[in-house]
Amino acid sequence: MNKVKILTISVIALVLLNIGLIVFIRVMKSRMFGGSRGGMRTMIIKKLDFDTQQQVQFEAIVKIHKAKIDSLDQVQKNTKESLFTQLTQPEVNENVKDSLITVLAENQKVIENAHFEHFRKMKSICKTPEQQEKFKALVKELGEMFARRRMMHQ
């Protein structure tokens, strides 16, 4: 076999592997997070069997929560950028570094509290005992899902 044939076969194999990897990632994302935009919302609405009024309430708390988390995430991003900018200085200012790390920790505490309160509000939307039981199961499932998600990002 000449070099051109080997190169052609190698390129085709790499393209097929890349396509396969993209498909695999999309399928896994779809399974874990509902895939398309709003997938998690749709999954929660279905699992908790929300009626129309509950769906409206749910969408309202999601909108508020998303805005709050987006803002807090931006603060985290900016603070981390400031922290790592310290590494570009000839000498790291330990007081500044410690202050920035404290800000990150405090902000993360606010984020976790916001998530908790979001789910507390979601629980308050559940009217029936069946929905309350489904909520308990959902909380367990979401906890496992978010733990897997964190592990994937490490």
CSV table of C-alpha atoms in Angstrom, one decimal:
chain,number,residue,atom,x,y,z
A,1,MET,CA,0.0,0.0,0.0
A,2,ASN,CA,1.4,3.4,-0.9
A,3,LYS,CA,1.6,6.4,1.5
A,4,VAL,CA,-1.3,8.2,-0.2
A,5,LYS,CA,-3.7,5.3,0.5
A,6,ILE,CA,-2.6,5.0,4.1
A,7,LEU,CA,-3.0,8.8,4.6
A,8,THR,CA,-6.5,8.7,3.0
A,9,ILE,CA,-7.7,5.8,5.1
A,10,SER,CA,-6.3,7.5,8.2
A,11,VAL,CA,-8.1,10.8,7.5
A,12,ILE,CA,-11.4,9.0,6.8
A,13,ALA,CA,-11.0,7.0,10.0
A,14,LEU,CA,-10.4,10.2,12.1
A,15,VAL,CA,-13.3,11.9,10.5
A,16,LEU,CA,-15.6,8.9,11.3
A,17,LEU,CA,-14.2,8.8,14.9
A,18,ASN,CA,-14.9,12.5,15.3
A,19,ILE,CA,-18.5,12.2,14.0
A,20,GLY,CA,-19.0,9.2,16.3
A,21,LEU,CA,-17.7,11.2,19.3
A,22,ILE,CA,-20.0,14.1,18.5
A,23,VAL,CA,-23.0,11.8,18.3
A,24,PHE,CA,-22.1,10.1,21.5
A,25,ILE,CA,-21.7,13.4,23.4
A,26,ARG,CA,-25.1,14.7,22.1
A,27,VAL,CA,-26.8,11.4,23.1
A,28,MET,CA,-25.3,11.5,26.6
A,29,LYS,CA,-26.2,15.2,27.0
A,30,SER,CA,-29.8,14.4,25.9
A,31,ARG,CA,-30.1,11.5,28.3
A,32,MET,CA,-28.7,13.4,31.3
A,33,PHE,CA,-30.1,16.9,30.8
A,34,GLY,CA,-33.1,16.6,28.5
A,35,GLY,CA,-31.1,17.7,25.5
A,36,SER,CA,-32.7,20.7,23.9
A,37,ARG,CA,-33.1,24.1,25.4
A,38,GLY,CA,-35.6,23.9,28.3
A,39,GLY,CA,-35.1,20.1,28.5
A,40,MET,CA,-34.6,20.1,32.3
A,41,ARG,CA,-37.7,22.3,32.7
A,42,THR,CA,-39.8,20.0,30.5
A,43,MET,CA,-38.5,16.9,32.4
A,44,ILE,CA,-39.4,18.5,35.8
A,45,ILE,CA,-42.9,19.5,34.6
A,46,LYS,CA,-43.6,16.0,33.3
A,47,LYS,CA,-42.1,14.2,36.3
A,48,LEU,CA,-44.1,16.3,38.8
A,49,ASP,CA,-47.2,16.3,36.6
A,50,PHE,CA,-47.7,20.0,37.0
A,51,ASP,CA,-51.0,21.4,35.8
A,52,THR,CA,-51.2,24.7,33.7
A,53,GLN,CA,-51.3,27.0,36.8
A,54,GLN,CA,-48.3,25.1,38.3
A,55,GLN,CA,-46.4,25.4,35.1
A,56,VAL,CA,-46.9,29.1,35.0
A,57,GLN,CA,-45.7,29.4,38.6
A,58,PHE,CA,-42.7,27.1,37.9
A,59,GLU,CA,-41.7,29.1,34.8
A,60,ALA,CA,-41.8,32.3,36.9
A,61,ILE,CA,-39.5,30.9,39.6
A,62,VAL,CA,-37.1,29.5,37.0
A,63,LYS,CA,-36.9,32.9,35.3
A,64,ILE,CA,-36.0,34.6,38.6
A,65,HIS,CA,-33.6,31.8,39.6
A,66,LYS,CA,-31.8,31.9,36.3
A,67,ALA,CA,-31.3,35.7,36.4
A,68,LYS,CA,-29.9,35.4,39.9
A,69,ILE,CA,-27.6,32.6,39.1
A,70,ASP,CA,-26.4,34.2,35.9
A,71,SER,CA,-25.5,37.3,37.9
A,72,LEU,CA,-23.7,35.3,40.6
A,73,ASP,CA,-21.8,33.2,38.0
A,74,GLN,CA,-20.6,36.5,36.4
A,75,VAL,CA,-19.3,37.6,39.8
A,76,GLN,CA,-17.5,34.3,40.2
A,77,LYS,CA,-16.0,34.6,36.8
A,78,ASN,CA,-14.8,38.1,37.3
A,79,THR,CA,-13.4,37.3,40.7
A,80,LYS,CA,-11.5,34.3,39.4
A,81,GLU,CA,-10.1,36.4,36.6
A,82,SER,CA,-8.9,38.9,39.2
A,83,LEU,CA,-7.4,36.1,41.3
A,84,PHE,CA,-5.5,34.5,38.5
A,85,THR,CA,-4.3,38.0,37.3
A,86,GLN,CA,-2.3,37.9,40.6
A,87,LEU,CA,-0.1,35.2,39.0
A,88,THR,CA,0.9,37.7,36.3
A,89,GLN,CA,2.4,40.1,38.9
A,90,PRO,CA,6.1,39.9,39.8
A,91,GLU,CA,5.0,39.3,43.4
A,92,VAL,CA,1.6,37.8,44.5
A,93,ASN,CA,-0.1,40.0,47.1
A,94,GLU,CA,-1.2,37.5,49.7
A,95,ASN,CA,-3.8,39.8,51.2
A,96,VAL,CA,-5.4,40.4,47.8
A,97,LYS,CA,-5.2,36.7,47.0
A,98,ASP,CA,-6.8,35.8,50.4
A,99,SER,CA,-9.5,38.4,49.9
A,100,LEU,CA,-10.4,37.2,46.5
A,101,ILE,CA,-10.6,33.6,47.7
A,102,THR,CA,-12.9,34.7,50.5
A,103,VAL,CA,-15.1,36.5,48.0
A,104,LEU,CA,-15.3,33.3,45.9
A,105,ALA,CA,-16.2,31.2,48.9
A,106,GLU,CA,-18.9,33.7,50.1
A,107,ASN,CA,-20.3,34.0,46.6
A,108,GLN,CA,-20.4,30.2,46.2
A,109,LYS,CA,-22.3,30.0,49.5
A,110,VAL,CA,-24.9,32.5,48.1
A,111,ILE,CA,-25.2,30.4,44.9
A,112,GLU,CA,-25.8,27.1,46.9
A,113,ASN,CA,-28.4,28.9,49.0
A,114,ALA,CA,-30.1,30.2,45.9
A,115,HIS,CA,-30.3,26.7,44.5
A,116,PHE,CA,-31.7,25.4,47.7
A,117,GLU,CA,-34.3,28.1,47.9
A,118,HIS,CA,-35.2,27.6,44.3
A,119,PHE,CA,-36.0,23.9,45.0
A,120,ARG,CA,-37.9,24.9,48.2
A,121,LYS,CA,-40.1,27.2,46.0
A,122,MET,CA,-40.5,24.3,43.5
A,123,LYS,CA,-41.6,22.1,46.3
A,124,SER,CA,-44.2,24.6,47.5
A,125,ILE,CA,-45.8,24.5,44.0
A,126,CYS,CA,-46.5,20.8,44.5
A,127,LYS,CA,-50.2,20.5,45.6
A,128,THR,CA,-51.0,16.9,45.9
A,129,PRO,CA,-49.4,14.2,48.1
A,130,GLU,CA,-48.5,12.3,44.8
A,131,GLN,CA,-46.6,15.4,43.6
A,132,GLN,CA,-44.9,15.7,47.0
A,133,GLU,CA,-43.7,12.1,46.7
A,134,LYS,CA,-42.6,12.6,43.0
A,135,PHE,CA,-40.7,15.7,44.2
A,136,LYS,CA,-38.8,13.7,46.8
A,137,ALA,CA,-37.8,11.2,44.1
A,138,LEU,CA,-36.9,14.0,41.7
A,139,VAL,CA,-34.6,15.7,44.3
A,140,LYS,CA,-32.7,12.4,44.7
A,141,GLU,CA,-32.4,12.0,40.9
A,142,LEU,CA,-31.3,15.6,40.4
A,143,GLY,CA,-28.8,15.3,43.2
A,144,GLU,CA,-27.2,12.3,41.5
A,145,MET,CA,-27.4,14.1,38.1
A,146,PHE,CA,-25.6,17.2,39.4
A,147,ALA,CA,-23.0,15.1,41.1
A,148,ARG,CA,-22.2,13.3,37.8
A,149,ARG,CA,-22.1,16.6,36.1
A,150,ARG,CA,-19.6,18.0,38.6
A,151,MET,CA,-17.4,14.9,38.2
A,152,MET,CA,-17.5,15.4,34.4
A,153,HIS,CA,-16.2,19.0,34.8
A,154,GLN,CA,-13.3,18.1,37.0
